[in-house]
Amino acid sequence: MKKKLFIFGGIIIVLFVALYFVTSYQNNQTVENVDNPYGTTDLEQGTIDQLDDPNYDNQVLPDELSETMDNGEEVTVYFYSPDCSYCQQTTPYLAPLAEDMDVDMKKFNLLEFGQEGMEYGIESTPTLVHYESGEEVARLVGQHPEEEYESFFDQYVLN
């Protein structure tokens, strides 16, 4: 009886190890075969799943955002997390809206850069912030209807 349990346990362990290696291989292939704006292959699964989704184009990395702020450039940033259910519901209508309104909305992935995002006072996701001259002008926190994002763009970004 002990021998059967030992064999059964060994088979389960071998299957889990094989599953790990297959998943890891598939993730590496995905990261290598799509446009990867992060410059690293050590990405969280949620980020890997969104790499080929056009709604998550126009990523801004922490150094780029910091430089933009230091230069006093105007920028609108959508802080999100790939694992956030509210972000997953908001991005499919917010990203096309920004594009249709000709708003250059940068996207900042807090799953990958959570620590770096703290300097911008982000407490929850999704958060949309507009900056001018390196200073915050307006902020919209949480999931909102499309009309509120359109008003935000009209009032603060396209004025």
Coordinates of N, CA and C in Angstrom, one line a residue:
M1 N 0.8 -1.2 0.0 CA 0.0 0.0 0.0 C 0.9 1.3 0.0
K2 N 1.9 1.3 0.8 CA 2.8 2.4 0.9 C 3.5 2.6 -0.4
K3 N 3.9 1.5 -1.0 CA 4.6 1.6 -2.3 C 3.7 2.2 -3.4
K4 N 2.4 1.9 -3.4 CA 1.5 2.4 -4.4 C 1.3 3.9 -4.2
L5 N 1.2 4.3 -2.9 CA 1.1 5.8 -2.6 C 2.3 6.5 -3.0
F6 N 3.5 5.9 -2.8 CA 4.8 6.6 -3.2 C 4.9 6.7 -4.7
I7 N 4.5 5.7 -5.4 CA 4.5 5.8 -6.9 C 3.5 6.8 -7.4
F8 N 2.3 6.8 -6.8 CA 1.3 7.7 -7.2 C 1.7 9.2 -7.0
G9 N 2.3 9.4 -5.8 CA 2.8 10.7 -5.4 C 3.9 11.2 -6.4
G10 N 4.8 10.2 -6.7 CA 5.9 10.6 -7.6 C 5.4 11.0 -9.0
I11 N 4.4 10.3 -9.5 CA 3.8 10.6 -10.8 C 3.2 12.0 -10.7
I12 N 2.5 12.3 -9.7 CA 1.9 13.6 -9.6 C 3.0 14.7 -9.6
I13 N 4.0 14.5 -8.8 CA 5.1 15.5 -8.8 C 5.7 15.7 -10.2
V14 N 6.0 14.6 -10.9 CA 6.5 14.6 -12.2 C 5.6 15.4 -13.2
L15 N 4.3 15.2 -13.0 CA 3.3 15.9 -13.9 C 3.3 17.4 -13.6
F16 N 3.4 17.8 -12.3 CA 3.5 19.2 -12.0 C 4.7 19.9 -12.5
V17 N 5.8 19.2 -12.4 CA 7.1 19.7 -12.9 C 7.1 19.9 -14.4
A18 N 6.5 18.9 -15.1 CA 6.4 19.0 -16.5 C 5.4 20.1 -16.9
L19 N 4.3 20.3 -16.2 CA 3.4 21.4 -16.4 C 4.1 22.8 -16.2
Y20 N 4.9 22.9 -15.2 CA 5.7 24.1 -15.0 C 6.6 24.4 -16.1
F21 N 7.3 23.4 -16.6 CA 8.3 23.7 -17.7 C 7.5 24.0 -19.0
V22 N 6.4 23.4 -19.3 CA 5.7 23.7 -20.5 C 5.1 25.1 -20.4
T23 N 4.5 25.5 -19.3 CA 4.0 26.8 -19.1 C 5.1 27.9 -19.3
S24 N 6.2 27.6 -18.6 CA 7.4 28.5 -18.7 C 7.9 28.7 -20.1
Y25 N 7.9 27.6 -20.8 CA 8.4 27.6 -22.2 C 7.4 28.4 -23.1
Q26 N 6.1 28.2 -22.9 CA 5.1 29.0 -23.7 C 5.2 30.5 -23.4
N27 N 5.3 30.8 -22.1 CA 5.5 32.2 -21.7 C 6.7 32.9 -22.4
N28 N 7.8 32.2 -22.4 CA 9.0 32.7 -23.0 C 8.8 32.9 -24.5
Q29 N 8.1 31.9 -25.1 CA 7.9 32.1 -26.6 C 7.0 33.3 -26.8
T30 N 6.0 33.5 -26.0 CA 5.1 34.6 -26.2 C 5.8 35.9 -26.0
V31 N 6.7 36.0 -25.0 CA 7.4 37.3 -24.7 C 8.4 37.6 -25.9
E32 N 9.0 36.5 -26.4 CA 10.0 36.7 -27.5 C 9.3 37.0 -28.9
N33 N 8.1 36.6 -29.1 CA 7.4 36.7 -30.4 C 6.5 37.9 -30.5
V34 N 6.3 38.7 -29.5 CA 5.4 39.8 -29.6 C 6.2 41.1 -29.2
D35 N 5.7 42.2 -29.5 CA 6.4 43.5 -29.2 C 6.3 43.6 -27.7
N36 N 7.5 43.6 -27.0 CA 7.6 43.7 -25.6 C 8.2 45.0 -25.2
P37 N 7.3 45.9 -24.7 CA 7.8 47.3 -24.4 C 8.6 47.3 -23.1
Y38 N 8.6 46.3 -22.3 CA 9.2 46.3 -21.0 C 10.7 46.0 -20.9
G39 N 11.2 45.5 -22.0 CA 12.6 45.3 -22.1 C 13.2 44.2 -21.2
T40 N 12.3 43.3 -20.7 CA 12.7 42.2 -19.9 C 11.8 41.0 -20.2
T41 N 12.3 39.8 -19.9 CA 11.5 38.6 -20.1 C 10.9 38.2 -18.8
D42 N 11.3 38.8 -17.7 CA 10.8 38.4 -16.3 C 9.5 39.2 -16.0
L43 N 8.5 38.8 -16.7 CA 7.2 39.5 -16.5 C 6.2 38.6 -15.7
E44 N 5.2 39.3 -15.1 CA 4.2 38.6 -14.4 C 3.2 38.0 -15.5
Q45 N 2.5 37.0 -15.1 CA 1.6 36.3 -16.0 C 0.5 37.2 -16.6
G46 N 0.0 38.1 -15.8 CA -1.1 39.0 -16.2 C -0.5 40.0 -17.3
T47 N 0.7 40.4 -17.2 CA 1.3 41.2 -18.2 C 1.6 40.4 -19.5
I48 N 2.1 39.2 -19.4 CA 2.3 38.4 -20.5 C 1.0 38.2 -21.3
D49 N -0.1 38.0 -20.6 CA -1.4 37.7 -21.3 C -1.8 38.9 -22.1
Q50 N -1.4 40.1 -21.7 CA -1.8 41.4 -22.4 C -0.8 41.9 -23.5
L51 N 0.3 41.2 -23.6 CA 1.3 41.7 -24.5 C 0.9 42.0 -26.0
D52 N 0.0 41.1 -26.5 CA -0.5 41.3 -27.9 C -1.8 41.9 -28.0
D53 N -2.3 42.5 -26.9 CA -3.6 43.2 -26.9 C -3.4 44.7 -27.2
P54 N -3.9 45.2 -28.3 CA -3.7 46.6 -28.7 C -4.2 47.6 -27.7
N55 N -5.1 47.2 -26.8 CA -5.6 48.1 -25.8 C -4.5 48.5 -24.8
Y56 N -3.4 47.7 -24.8 CA -2.3 47.9 -23.8 C -1.0 48.4 -24.5
D57 N -1.2 48.9 -25.7 CA -0.1 49.6 -26.4 C 0.2 50.9 -25.7
N58 N 1.2 51.6 -26.1 CA 1.6 52.9 -25.6 C 2.0 52.9 -24.1
Q59 N 2.7 51.9 -23.7 CA 3.2 51.7 -22.3 C 4.3 52.8 -22.0
V60 N 4.3 53.3 -20.8 CA 5.3 54.2 -20.4 C 6.1 53.5 -19.2
L61 N 7.4 53.5 -19.3 CA 8.2 52.9 -18.3 C 8.5 53.9 -17.2
P62 N 8.8 53.5 -16.0 CA 9.1 54.5 -14.9 C 10.1 55.6 -15.2
D63 N 11.2 55.2 -15.9 CA 12.2 56.2 -16.2 C 11.7 57.2 -17.2
E64 N 11.0 56.7 -18.2 CA 10.4 57.6 -19.2 C 9.4 58.6 -18.6
L65 N 8.6 58.1 -17.7 CA 7.6 58.9 -17.1 C 8.3 60.0 -16.2
S66 N 9.2 59.5 -15.4 CA 10.0 60.5 -14.6 C 10.7 61.6 -15.4
E67 N 11.3 61.2 -16.5 CA 11.9 62.2 -17.4 C 10.9 63.1 -18.0
T68 N 9.7 62.6 -18.4 CA 8.7 63.5 -18.9 C 8.2 64.5 -17.8
M69 N 8.1 64.0 -16.6 CA 7.6 64.9 -15.5 C 8.7 65.9 -15.2
D70 N 10.0 65.5 -15.2 CA 11.1 66.4 -14.9 C 11.2 67.5 -16.0
N71 N 10.9 67.1 -17.2 CA 11.0 68.1 -18.3 C 9.8 69.0 -18.4
G72 N 8.8 68.8 -17.5 CA 7.6 69.6 -17.5 C 6.7 69.4 -18.6
E73 N 6.8 68.3 -19.3 CA 5.9 68.0 -20.4 C 4.5 67.6 -20.0
E74 N 3.5 67.9 -20.8 CA 2.2 67.5 -20.6 C 2.0 66.0 -20.9
V75 N 1.3 65.3 -20.0 CA 1.2 63.9 -20.2 C -0.1 63.4 -19.4
T76 N -0.8 62.5 -20.1 CA -1.9 61.8 -19.4 C -1.6 60.4 -19.2
V77 N -1.7 59.9 -18.0 CA -1.3 58.5 -17.7 C -2.4 57.7 -17.1
Y78 N -2.6 56.5 -17.6 CA -3.6 55.6 -17.1 C -2.8 54.5 -16.3
F79 N -2.9 54.6 -15.0 CA -2.3 53.7 -14.1 C -3.3 52.5 -13.9
Y80 N -2.8 51.3 -14.2 CA -3.6 50.1 -14.2 C -2.8 48.9 -13.7
S81 N -3.5 47.8 -13.4 CA -2.9 46.5 -13.2 C -3.6 45.5 -14.0
P82 N -2.8 44.6 -14.7 CA -3.5 43.6 -15.5 C -4.3 42.6 -14.7
D83 N -4.1 42.5 -13.4 CA -4.9 41.6 -12.5 C -6.1 42.3 -11.9
C84 N -6.3 43.6 -12.1 CA -7.4 44.4 -11.6 C -8.6 44.1 -12.4
S85 N -9.7 43.6 -11.8 CA -10.9 43.3 -12.5 C -11.6 44.6 -13.1
Y86 N -11.5 45.7 -12.3 CA -12.0 47.0 -12.8 C -11.2 47.5 -14.0
C87 N -9.9 47.3 -14.0 CA -9.1 47.7 -15.1 C -9.5 46.9 -16.3
Q88 N -9.7 45.6 -16.1 CA -10.0 44.7 -17.2 C -11.4 45.1 -17.8
Q89 N -12.3 45.7 -17.0 CA -13.5 46.2 -17.6 C -13.5 47.6 -18.2
T90 N -12.6 48.4 -17.7 CA -12.4 49.8 -18.1 C -11.6 49.9 -19.4
T91 N -10.5 49.3 -19.5 CA -9.5 49.5 -20.6 C -10.2 49.2 -21.9
P92 N -11.1 48.2 -22.1 CA -11.6 48.0 -23.5 C -12.4 49.2 -24.0
Y93 N -12.9 50.1 -23.2 CA -13.6 51.2 -23.7 C -12.8 52.5 -23.5
L94 N -11.9 52.6 -22.5 CA -11.1 53.8 -22.3 C -10.0 53.9 -23.4
A95 N -9.3 52.9 -23.7 CA -8.2 52.9 -24.7 C -8.7 53.4 -26.0
P96 N -9.8 52.8 -26.6 CA -10.3 53.2 -27.9 C -10.9 54.7 -27.8
L97 N -11.5 55.1 -26.7 CA -12.0 56.4 -26.5 C -10.8 57.4 -26.6
A98 N -9.7 57.1 -25.9 CA -8.6 58.0 -26.0 C -8.0 58.1 -27.4
E99 N -8.0 57.0 -28.1 CA -7.5 57.0 -29.4 C -8.4 57.8 -30.4
D100 N -9.7 57.6 -30.2 CA -10.7 58.3 -31.0 C -10.7 59.8 -30.8
M101 N -10.4 60.2 -29.6 CA -10.3 61.6 -29.2 C -8.9 62.2 -29.4
D102 N -8.0 61.4 -30.0 CA -6.7 61.8 -30.3 C -5.9 62.3 -29.0
V103 N -6.1 61.5 -27.9 CA -5.4 61.7 -26.7 C -4.3 60.7 -26.6
D104 N -3.1 61.2 -26.4 CA -1.9 60.3 -26.2 C -1.9 59.9 -24.8
M105 N -2.7 58.9 -24.5 CA -2.8 58.4 -23.1 C -1.7 57.3 -22.9
K106 N -0.8 57.6 -22.0 CA 0.3 56.6 -21.7 C -0.3 55.6 -20.7
K107 N 0.2 54.4 -20.7 CA -0.3 53.4 -19.8 C 0.9 52.9 -18.9
F108 N 0.6 52.9 -17.6 CA 1.6 52.6 -16.6 C 1.2 51.3 -15.9
N109 N 1.9 50.2 -16.1 CA 1.6 48.9 -15.5 C 2.0 48.8 -14.1
L110 N 1.1 48.8 -13.1 CA 1.5 48.8 -11.7 C 1.8 47.4 -11.2
L111 N 1.4 46.4 -12.0 CA 1.8 45.0 -11.6 C 3.3 44.8 -11.8
E112 N 3.8 45.4 -12.8 CA 5.3 45.3 -13.0 C 6.0 46.4 -12.3
F113 N 5.4 47.6 -12.1 CA 6.1 48.7 -11.5 C 5.4 49.3 -10.3
G114 N 4.9 48.5 -9.4 CA 4.1 49.0 -8.3 C 4.9 49.9 -7.4
Q115 N 6.1 49.6 -7.1 CA 6.9 50.5 -6.2 C 7.2 51.8 -6.9
E116 N 7.5 51.8 -8.2 CA 7.7 53.1 -8.9 C 6.5 53.9 -9.0
G117 N 5.3 53.3 -9.0 CA 4.1 54.0 -9.1 C 3.7 54.7 -7.8
M118 N 4.3 54.3 -6.7 CA 3.9 54.9 -5.5 C 4.2 56.4 -5.4
E119 N 5.3 56.8 -6.1 CA 5.6 58.2 -6.1 C 4.6 59.1 -6.7
Y120 N 3.6 58.5 -7.4 CA 2.5 59.3 -8.0 C 1.2 59.3 -7.2
G121 N 1.3 58.7 -6.0 CA 0.2 58.7 -5.1 C -1.0 57.8 -5.6
I122 N -0.7 56.7 -6.3 CA -1.7 55.8 -6.7 C -2.1 54.9 -5.6
E123 N -3.3 54.9 -5.2 CA -3.8 54.1 -4.1 C -4.7 53.0 -4.6
S124 N -5.3 53.1 -5.8 CA -6.1 52.1 -6.3 C -6.1 52.2 -7.8
T125 N -6.6 51.1 -8.5 CA -6.7 51.1 -9.9 C -8.1 50.8 -10.3
P126 N -8.5 51.3 -11.5 CA -7.7 52.2 -12.4 C -7.7 53.6 -11.9
T127 N -6.6 54.3 -12.3 CA -6.5 55.8 -12.0 C -6.0 56.5 -13.3
L128 N -6.7 57.5 -13.6 CA -6.3 58.3 -14.8 C -5.9 59.7 -14.3
V129 N -4.7 60.1 -14.7 CA -4.1 61.4 -14.2 C -3.6 62.2 -15.3
H130 N -3.9 63.5 -15.3 CA -3.3 64.4 -16.3 C -2.3 65.3 -15.6
Y131 N -1.1 65.5 -16.2 CA -0.1 66.3 -15.6 C 0.3 67.4 -16.6
E132 N 0.5 68.6 -16.1 CA 1.1 69.7 -16.9 C 2.2 70.3 -16.1
S133 N 3.3 70.7 -16.8 CA 4.4 71.3 -16.2 C 4.9 70.5 -15.0
G134 N 4.8 69.2 -15.1 CA 5.3 68.3 -14.0 C 4.4 68.2 -12.8
E135 N 3.2 68.8 -12.9 CA 2.3 68.9 -11.7 C 1.0 68.2 -12.1
E136 N 0.4 67.6 -11.1 CA -0.9 67.0 -11.4 C -2.0 68.0 -11.5
V137 N -2.8 67.9 -12.6 CA -3.9 68.9 -12.9 C -5.2 68.2 -12.5
A138 N -5.4 67.0 -12.8 CA -6.7 66.3 -12.6 C -6.5 64.8 -12.4
R139 N -7.4 64.2 -11.7 CA -7.3 62.7 -11.4 C -8.7 62.2 -11.4
L140 N -8.8 61.0 -11.9 CA -10.1 60.2 -11.9 C -9.8 58.8 -11.4
V141 N -10.3 58.5 -10.2 CA -9.9 57.2 -9.6 C -11.1 56.3 -9.7
G142 N -10.8 55.0 -10.0 CA -11.9 54.0 -10.1 C -12.5 53.8 -11.4
Q143 N -13.4 52.9 -11.5 CA -14.1 52.6 -12.8 C -15.2 53.6 -12.9
H144 N -15.3 54.2 -14.1 CA -16.3 55.2 -14.4 C -16.9 54.9 -15.8
P145 N -18.1 55.5 -16.0 CA -18.7 55.3 -17.3 C -17.9 56.0 -18.4
E146 N -18.0 55.6 -19.6 CA -17.2 56.2 -20.7 C -17.4 57.7 -20.8
E147 N -18.7 58.2 -20.5 CA -19.0 59.6 -20.6 C -18.1 60.4 -19.7
E148 N -17.8 59.9 -18.5 CA -17.0 60.6 -17.5 C -15.5 60.7 -18.0
Y149 N -15.0 59.7 -18.7 CA -13.7 59.8 -19.2 C -13.7 60.8 -20.4
E150 N -14.7 60.8 -21.2 CA -14.8 61.7 -22.3 C -14.8 63.1 -21.7
S151 N -15.6 63.4 -20.7 CA -15.6 64.7 -20.1 C -14.2 65.1 -19.5
F152 N -13.6 64.1 -18.9 CA -12.2 64.3 -18.3 C -11.3 64.8 -19.4
F153 N -11.3 64.1 -20.6 CA -10.4 64.4 -21.7 C -10.8 65.8 -22.2
D154 N -12.1 66.1 -22.4 CA -12.5 67.4 -22.9 C -12.1 68.5 -22.0
Q155 N -12.3 68.3 -20.7 CA -12.0 69.4 -19.7 C -10.5 69.6 -19.4
Y156 N -9.8 68.6 -19.3 CA -8.4 68.7 -18.8 C -7.3 68.5 -19.9
V157 N -7.6 67.6 -20.8 CA -6.5 67.3 -21.8 C -6.6 68.0 -23.1
L158 N -7.8 68.2 -23.6 CA -8.0 68.8 -24.9 C -8.4 70.3 -24.8
N159 N -8.4 70.9 -23.7 CA -8.9 72.3 -23.5 C -8.1 73.3 -24.2

